[in-house]
Tab-separated table of C-alpha atoms and ligand atoms in Angstrom:
chain	number	residue	atom	x	y	z
A	1	MET	CA	-7.127	-15.520	81.008
A	2	SER	CA	-6.301	-12.481	78.950
A	3	ILE	CA	-6.110	-9.090	80.650
A	4	ILE	CA	-7.169	-7.380	77.402
A	5	SER	CA	-10.707	-5.994	77.598
A	6	LYS	CA	-12.941	-3.348	76.113
A	7	ASN	CA	-14.925	-2.918	79.321
A	8	ILE	CA	-14.637	0.729	80.201
A	9	GLN	CA	-16.696	0.334	83.451
A	10	LYS	CA	-14.130	-2.171	84.689
A	11	ALA	CA	-11.344	0.356	83.854
A	12	ILE	CA	-13.209	2.996	85.836
A	13	ALA	CA	-13.658	0.637	88.813
A	14	LEU	CA	-9.995	-0.331	88.862
A	15	LEU	CA	-8.673	3.195	88.525
A	16	THR	CA	-11.096	4.441	91.245
A	17	ASN	CA	-9.735	1.677	93.408
A	18	GLU	CA	-6.083	2.956	93.022
A	19	GLN	CA	-5.163	0.149	90.604
A	20	LEU	CA	-3.404	0.564	87.339
A	21	VAL	CA	-4.947	0.133	83.826
A	22	ALA	CA	-3.052	0.257	80.504
A	23	ILE	CA	-4.841	2.723	78.295
A	24	PRO	CA	-4.772	3.299	74.505
A	25	THR	CA	-3.726	6.580	73.053
A	26	GLU	CA	-3.029	7.572	69.505
A	27	THR	CA	0.727	7.522	70.200
A	28	VAL	CA	1.524	4.525	72.379
A	29	TYR	CA	-0.249	2.620	75.204
A	30	GLY	CA	0.129	4.235	78.614
A	31	LEU	CA	0.308	2.676	82.058
A	32	ALA	CA	-2.289	4.750	83.875
A	33	GLY	CA	-3.146	5.612	87.451
A	34	ASN	CA	-4.987	8.339	89.404
A	35	ILE	CA	-2.537	11.328	89.800
A	36	TYR	CA	-3.755	11.957	93.312
A	37	SER	CA	-3.240	8.346	94.548
A	38	GLU	CA	0.243	7.848	95.991
A	39	LYS	CA	-0.362	4.140	95.965
A	40	ALA	CA	-1.208	4.048	92.205
A	41	ILE	CA	1.667	6.338	91.285
A	42	LYS	CA	4.262	4.351	93.290
A	43	SER	CA	3.042	1.211	91.548
A	44	ILE	CA	3.484	2.838	88.148
A	45	PHE	CA	7.167	3.364	88.991
A	46	SER	CA	7.642	-0.146	90.499
A	47	THR	CA	5.787	-1.915	87.673
A	48	LYS	CA	7.919	-0.143	85.029
A	49	LYS	CA	11.114	-0.315	87.185
A	50	ARG	CA	11.276	3.336	86.380
A	51	PRO	CA	13.590	5.611	88.439
A	52	PHE	CA	11.763	8.116	90.573
A	53	PHE	CA	13.717	11.027	89.087
A	54	ASN	CA	11.810	10.498	85.771
A	55	PRO	CA	8.568	12.577	85.907
A	56	LEU	CA	5.254	11.422	84.480
A	57	ILE	CA	2.828	12.941	81.863
A	58	VAL	CA	-0.598	13.954	83.153
A	59	HIS	CA	-3.487	13.136	80.788
A	60	ILE	CA	-6.590	15.338	80.808
A	61	HIS	CA	-9.751	15.290	78.683
A	62	SER	CA	-9.897	18.847	77.415
A	63	VAL	CA	-7.992	22.079	76.931
A	64	ASN	CA	-10.395	23.624	79.522
A	65	SER	CA	-9.093	21.392	82.312
A	66	LEU	CA	-5.498	22.619	81.816
A	67	VAL	CA	-6.085	25.335	84.450
A	68	ASP	CA	-6.587	22.578	87.100
A	69	ILE	CA	-3.039	21.389	86.456
A	70	VAL	CA	-0.847	24.349	85.683
A	71	THR	CA	-0.384	28.080	86.326
A	72	ASP	CA	1.160	30.898	84.222
A	73	ILE	CA	0.197	29.673	80.827
A	74	PRO	CA	2.297	31.488	78.145
A	75	GLU	CA	0.428	32.847	75.167
A	76	LYS	CA	2.158	30.388	72.764
A	77	ALA	CA	1.189	27.538	75.003
A	78	LYS	CA	-2.449	28.464	74.532
A	79	LEU	CA	-1.957	28.633	70.737
A	80	LEU	CA	-0.351	25.207	70.724
A	81	ALA	CA	-2.972	23.633	72.991
A	82	ASN	CA	-5.751	25.022	70.828
A	83	ALA	CA	-4.013	23.849	67.622
A	84	PHE	CA	-3.035	20.333	68.607
A	85	TRP	CA	-5.248	19.000	71.420
A	86	PRO	CA	-6.633	16.458	71.484
A	87	GLY	CA	-3.446	15.180	69.971
A	88	SER	CA	0.213	14.004	70.098
A	89	MET	CA	1.737	17.011	71.913
A	90	THR	CA	2.804	17.313	75.596
A	91	LEU	CA	3.363	20.706	77.125
A	92	VAL	CA	5.661	21.191	80.123
A	93	LEU	CA	4.389	24.123	82.200
A	94	LYS	CA	4.607	25.574	85.666
A	95	LYS	CA	2.701	23.168	87.978
A	96	ASN	CA	-0.237	24.015	90.125
A	97	ASN	CA	0.479	23.294	93.905
A	98	THR	CA	-2.203	20.567	93.880
A	99	ILE	CA	-0.057	18.306	91.644
A	100	PRO	CA	1.876	15.830	93.844
A	101	ASP	CA	5.725	16.004	93.720
A	102	ILE	CA	6.027	12.296	92.927
A	103	ILE	CA	4.350	13.033	89.503
A	104	THR	CA	6.910	15.736	88.662
A	105	ALA	CA	10.016	14.235	90.365
A	106	GLY	CA	10.012	17.322	92.617
A	107	LYS	CA	10.211	19.777	89.712
A	108	ASP	CA	8.134	22.933	89.621
A	109	THR	CA	6.916	21.988	86.131
A	110	VAL	CA	4.516	19.336	85.037
A	111	ALA	CA	4.051	17.545	81.626
A	112	VAL	CA	0.465	17.468	80.420
A	113	ARG	CA	-1.540	16.365	77.334
A	114	VAL	CA	-4.991	15.668	75.917
A	115	PRO	CA	-4.616	12.298	74.076
A	116	ASN	CA	-6.622	11.785	70.893
A	117	HIS	CA	-8.237	8.390	71.392
A	118	PRO	CA	-12.062	8.171	71.677
A	119	LEU	CA	-12.032	5.410	74.330
A	120	THR	CA	-9.494	7.111	76.569
A	121	LEU	CA	-11.207	10.517	76.160
A	122	LYS	CA	-14.470	8.842	77.219
A	123	LEU	CA	-12.660	7.280	80.160
A	124	LEU	CA	-11.098	10.581	81.272
A	125	LYS	CA	-14.408	12.344	81.061
A	126	GLN	CA	-16.032	9.804	83.384
A	127	LEU	CA	-13.237	9.910	85.981
A	128	PRO	CA	-13.124	12.664	88.629
A	129	PHE	CA	-9.285	12.741	88.438
A	130	PRO	CA	-6.667	13.009	85.637
A	131	LEU	CA	-4.410	10.042	84.776
A	132	ALA	CA	-0.672	9.873	85.005
A	133	ALA	CA	0.545	7.573	82.184
A	134	PRO	CA	4.035	6.864	81.031
A	135	SER	CA	4.451	4.449	78.116
A	136	ALA	CA	3.382	0.964	79.184
A	137	ASN	CA	6.805	-0.762	78.829
A	138	PRO	CA	9.523	-1.683	81.288
A	139	PHE	CA	11.976	1.244	81.617
A	140	GLY	CA	14.265	1.310	78.496
A	141	SER	CA	12.274	-1.239	76.413
A	142	ILE	CA	10.320	-0.705	73.183
A	143	SER	CA	7.103	1.213	73.650
A	144	PRO	CA	3.836	-0.685	73.109
A	145	THR	CA	1.482	0.172	70.245
A	146	LYS	CA	-0.839	-2.853	70.568
A	147	PRO	CA	-2.655	-4.366	73.539
A	148	THR	CA	-0.737	-7.618	73.107
A	149	HIS	CA	2.573	-5.751	73.516
A	150	VAL	CA	1.438	-4.563	76.948
A	151	GLU	CA	0.130	-7.980	77.829
A	152	SER	CA	3.368	-9.640	77.133
A	153	TYR	CA	5.210	-7.161	79.290
A	154	PHE	CA	2.899	-6.902	82.261
A	155	LYS	CA	0.349	-9.777	82.337
A	156	ASN	CA	1.513	-10.721	85.851
A	157	ASP	CA	1.601	-7.192	87.123
A	158	ILE	CA	-1.646	-5.422	86.076
A	159	GLN	CA	-5.266	-6.465	85.854
A	160	MET	CA	-6.333	-4.823	82.610
A	161	VAL	CA	-5.359	-3.431	79.245
A	162	LEU	CA	-8.212	-1.281	77.869
A	163	ASP	CA	-8.422	-2.469	74.284
A	164	GLY	CA	-8.375	0.439	71.865
A	165	GLY	CA	-6.742	-1.364	68.927
A	166	SER	CA	-3.410	-0.337	67.343
A	167	CYS	CA	-2.089	3.134	68.079
A	168	LYS	CA	-2.506	5.157	64.900
A	169	ASN	CA	0.596	7.377	65.211
A	170	GLY	CA	2.755	4.763	66.855
A	171	ILE	CA	5.437	7.046	68.227
A	172	GLU	CA	5.375	9.119	71.484
A	173	SER	CA	4.096	12.706	71.715
A	174	THR	CA	6.319	15.629	70.973
A	175	ILE	CA	7.280	17.359	74.235
A	176	ILE	CA	7.449	21.181	74.299
A	177	GLY	CA	8.708	23.165	77.236
A	178	PHE	CA	9.065	26.926	77.727
A	179	GLU	CA	12.000	29.161	78.408
A	180	ASN	CA	11.245	32.880	78.888
A	181	ASN	CA	7.748	32.169	77.552
A	182	GLU	CA	9.215	30.833	74.268
A	183	PRO	CA	8.511	27.141	73.297
A	184	ILE	CA	11.405	24.720	72.921
A	185	ILE	CA	11.272	21.119	71.878
A	186	TYR	CA	12.271	18.655	74.652
A	187	ARG	CA	11.499	15.459	72.789
A	188	LEU	CA	10.801	14.979	69.071
A	189	GLY	CA	7.727	12.916	68.471
A	190	ALA	CA	4.590	12.266	66.508
A	191	LEU	CA	4.109	15.861	65.383
A	192	ASP	CA	5.796	17.256	62.318
A	193	LEU	CA	8.100	20.144	63.203
A	194	GLU	CA	6.724	22.131	60.282
A	195	ASP	CA	3.177	21.910	61.622
A	196	ILE	CA	4.361	23.238	65.040
A	197	GLU	CA	6.304	26.071	63.413
A	198	ALA	CA	3.208	27.052	61.365
A	199	VAL	CA	1.577	27.869	64.740
A	200	VAL	CA	4.374	29.440	66.819
A	201	GLY	CA	7.154	30.276	64.342
A	202	LYS	CA	10.670	28.849	64.384
A	203	ILE	CA	11.317	26.602	67.292
A	204	SER	CA	14.578	25.154	68.593
A	205	ILE	CA	15.343	21.670	69.862
A	206	LYS	CA	17.029	21.346	73.232
A	207	ASN	CA	20.187	19.338	72.734
A	208	LYS	CA	20.470	15.866	74.084
A	209	GLU	CA	23.166	16.578	76.638
A	210	GLU	CA	21.306	19.436	78.112
A	211	ILE	CA	18.007	17.605	78.163
A	212	SER	CA	18.898	14.234	79.586
A	213	PRO	CA	18.451	15.055	83.234
A	214	ASP	CA	15.054	16.575	82.412
A	215	ALA	CA	13.610	13.968	80.112
A	216	PRO	CA	15.029	10.521	80.460
A	217	GLY	CA	13.033	9.595	77.319
A	218	MET	CA	16.034	11.320	75.872
A	219	LEU	CA	18.528	8.947	77.415
A	220	ALA	CA	21.133	7.621	75.012
A	221	ARG	CA	19.848	4.048	75.179
A	222	HIS	CA	16.064	3.743	75.344
A	223	TYR	CA	13.286	2.162	73.371
A	224	ALA	CA	15.629	-0.780	72.800
A	225	PRO	CA	14.931	-4.376	71.618
A	226	THR	CA	16.727	-7.214	73.458
A	227	THR	CA	18.235	-8.448	70.155
A	228	ARG	CA	21.484	-6.726	69.221
A	229	THR	CA	20.360	-3.973	66.829
A	230	PHE	CA	22.391	-1.740	64.499
A	231	LEU	CA	21.445	1.443	62.667
A	232	VAL	CA	23.344	2.012	59.384
A	233	ASP	CA	23.293	4.066	56.171
A	234	ASP	CA	23.431	1.032	53.919
A	235	VAL	CA	21.699	-2.128	55.108
A	236	SER	CA	22.838	-4.367	52.240
A	237	SER	CA	26.522	-3.804	52.891
A	238	GLU	CA	26.073	-4.254	56.719
A	239	VAL	CA	24.333	-7.584	56.028
A	240	LYS	CA	27.640	-8.887	54.583
A	241	ASN	CA	29.278	-8.300	57.941
A	242	HIS	CA	26.970	-10.925	59.618
A	243	GLN	CA	27.414	-13.940	57.332
A	244	GLY	CA	25.983	-17.206	58.733
A	245	LYS	CA	23.829	-15.273	61.317
A	246	LYS	CA	20.104	-15.116	61.581
A	247	ILE	CA	19.469	-11.623	60.398
A	248	GLY	CA	16.345	-9.435	60.590
A	249	ILE	CA	16.179	-6.125	58.720
A	250	LEU	CA	13.868	-3.113	59.058
A	251	VAL	CA	13.841	-0.846	56.062
A	252	PHE	CA	11.872	2.218	54.978
A	253	LYS	CA	10.518	1.343	51.540
A	254	LYS	CA	12.773	-0.886	49.413
A	255	SER	CA	13.164	-4.643	49.721
A	256	LEU	CA	16.627	-6.235	49.770
A	257	ASN	CA	15.226	-9.194	47.908
A	258	ASN	CA	17.243	-11.684	49.940
A	259	GLU	CA	15.244	-14.804	50.816
A	260	THR	CA	17.500	-15.854	53.653
A	261	ILE	CA	16.698	-12.699	55.599
A	262	THR	CA	13.625	-11.820	57.700
A	263	GLU	CA	12.595	-8.379	56.410
A	264	ILE	CA	10.001	-5.808	57.357
A	265	ILE	CA	9.342	-2.914	55.016
A	266	LEU	CA	7.774	-0.013	56.898
A	267	SER	CA	6.104	1.767	53.977
A	268	GLU	CA	6.323	0.591	50.373
A	269	LYS	CA	4.724	3.779	49.233
A	270	GLY	CA	7.421	5.818	51.096
A	271	SER	CA	5.049	7.442	53.635
A	272	LEU	CA	6.892	8.610	56.844
A	273	LYS	CA	3.583	8.642	58.687
A	274	GLU	CA	2.935	5.041	57.869
A	275	ALA	CA	6.501	4.110	58.727
A	276	ALA	CA	6.239	5.864	62.144
A	277	SER	CA	2.947	4.077	62.902
A	278	LYS	CA	4.550	0.631	62.226
A	279	LEU	CA	7.967	1.269	63.724
A	280	TYR	CA	7.610	-0.141	67.262
A	281	ASP	CA	5.328	-3.003	66.262
A	282	SER	CA	7.928	-4.132	63.669
A	283	LEU	CA	10.721	-3.862	66.236
A	284	HIS	CA	8.545	-5.962	68.655
A	285	GLU	CA	7.961	-8.472	65.904
A	286	LEU	CA	11.648	-8.850	64.895
A	287	ASP	CA	12.689	-8.974	68.580
A	288	HIS	CA	10.448	-12.015	69.062
A	289	GLN	CA	11.935	-13.988	66.244
A	290	LYS	CA	15.067	-15.208	68.081
A	291	LEU	CA	17.360	-13.519	65.568
A	292	ASP	CA	21.042	-13.011	66.107
A	293	VAL	CA	20.979	-9.441	64.902
A	294	ILE	CA	18.621	-6.753	63.677
A	295	ILE	CA	19.800	-4.171	61.151
A	296	THR	CA	17.846	-0.930	60.508
A	297	GLU	CA	18.399	1.939	58.184
A	298	LYS	CA	18.569	5.739	58.688
A	299	PHE	CA	15.554	7.606	57.520
A	300	PRO	CA	15.494	10.808	55.507
A	301	ASN	CA	16.119	13.622	57.998
A	302	ASN	CA	12.968	15.612	57.419
A	303	GLY	CA	9.509	15.696	58.929
A	304	LEU	CA	8.666	12.573	60.888
A	305	GLY	CA	11.881	11.012	59.515
A	306	THR	CA	13.754	13.085	62.123
A	307	SER	CA	11.622	11.622	65.035
A	308	ILE	CA	12.054	8.112	63.578
A	309	ASN	CA	15.840	8.576	63.476
A	310	ASP	CA	15.800	9.841	67.087
A	311	ARG	CA	14.091	6.691	68.260
A	312	LEU	CA	16.202	4.380	66.157
A	313	GLN	CA	19.421	6.035	67.382
A	314	ARG	CA	18.388	5.289	70.973
A	315	ALA	CA	17.169	1.776	70.213
A	316	THR	CA	20.363	0.695	68.501
A	317	PHE	CA	24.161	0.683	68.291
A	318	SER	CA	25.004	3.231	65.577
A	319	LEU	CA	27.748	2.378	63.243
B	1	LIG	O1	2.878	9.808	73.796
B	1	LIG	C1	3.271	9.857	74.918
B	1	LIG	O2	3.768	10.931	75.440
B	1	LIG	C2	3.032	8.637	75.863
B	1	LIG	C3	1.540	8.443	75.984
B	1	LIG	C4	1.211	7.281	76.943
B	1	LIG	O3	0.882	9.601	76.391
B	1	LIG	N1	3.676	8.816	77.111
B	1	LIG	C5	4.989	8.798	77.245
B	1	LIG	O4	5.415	8.911	78.632
B	1	LIG	O5	5.818	8.749	76.391
B	1	LIG	P1	6.893	8.560	79.102
B	1	LIG	O6	6.854	8.594	80.553
B	1	LIG	O7	7.378	7.342	78.471
B	1	LIG	O8	7.696	9.789	78.634
B	1	LIG	C6	7.485	11.055	79.224
B	1	LIG	C7	8.670	11.930	79.090
B	1	LIG	C8	9.890	11.462	79.892
B	1	LIG	O9	11.029	11.554	79.093
B	1	LIG	C9	9.908	12.466	81.000
B	1	LIG	O10	11.240	12.673	81.471
B	1	LIG	C10	9.347	13.696	80.352
B	1	LIG	O11	8.307	13.254	79.553
B	1	LIG	N2	8.868	14.667	81.320
B	1	LIG	C11	7.786	14.500	82.136
B	1	LIG	N3	7.628	15.538	82.934
B	1	LIG	C12	8.575	16.393	82.614
B	1	LIG	C13	8.980	17.773	83.109
B	1	LIG	N4	8.310	18.333	84.104
B	1	LIG	N5	9.963	18.351	82.490
B	1	LIG	C14	10.659	17.786	81.498
B	1	LIG	N6	10.392	16.539	80.966
B	1	LIG	C15	9.375	15.901	81.507
B	2	LIG	MG1	8.515	5.913	77.564
């Protein structure tokens, strides 16, 4: 029997009973549990095979409940929260002492966001506790953007995926931390950098080497298909290096017009937003076709193209 269901009452009962439920968000599906239940949180880590040093994001239903989770909110954090929540932004702030150490991997900061999905907002409003939810995939694998992706990963491990359809942004939230009360990007994501800068001014991106102990979502190899996958400037010339192989290609907008190749075009009209929303689903699809190799192309390095390139670099062997 399928674990995919729209029954929100069942989700409430399971979560109240310290069980896990995969929940829809506008970015990717999350594997959710009560932040105050040690049992639930431990089972998030064991189900995902996620190392305990990698902290979780706390999901709340409104900007107003932020004060239950954190202390010392910088002025620019307030501006960002009011501008982007509910939405695809996670803030890393000084934690309140009621937040269990297992959520934050012992850090004195906690990651928090208000997701923008009607079903999950409804769920959060009805629960007397916030939900910790990492992306609902085994550690290092491609993140899920459809209920079926979660089901194929975890049908033997969890009892329910709350069915909220396909995730409309399709790429994880942008994570923003603070140093001396100034915001700094920890992880590129579903928000456009220009939109963030319109609210708080010029913002820098913490470099990968510095960030990796803090945000393992920034690990060099992450979000990866099981099929050998390459990221190149020119897909058509790379295809020539794999003669006689079963090849899958993932391109931005232009077809290679090669009948012998399995091809997915992310956005024929050249929309980066549309491409981001289809990125993981397309990688899942190619990964399930028993191909010998997947070849993807670099995106224009502006707006969401930068976030897409970040994920593709981690998902692939760059040439
Ligand atoms: O869009 C999203 O953010 C999704 C949905 C489900 O909300 N969640 C998600 O969670 O992507 P996860 O666990 O896959 O990625 C969370 C990232 C990790 O890289 C983690 O290291 C970082 O957030 N993180 C969590 N707490 C942190 C903290 N206190 N300081 C720095 N980074 C933190
Ligand atoms: Mg993840």
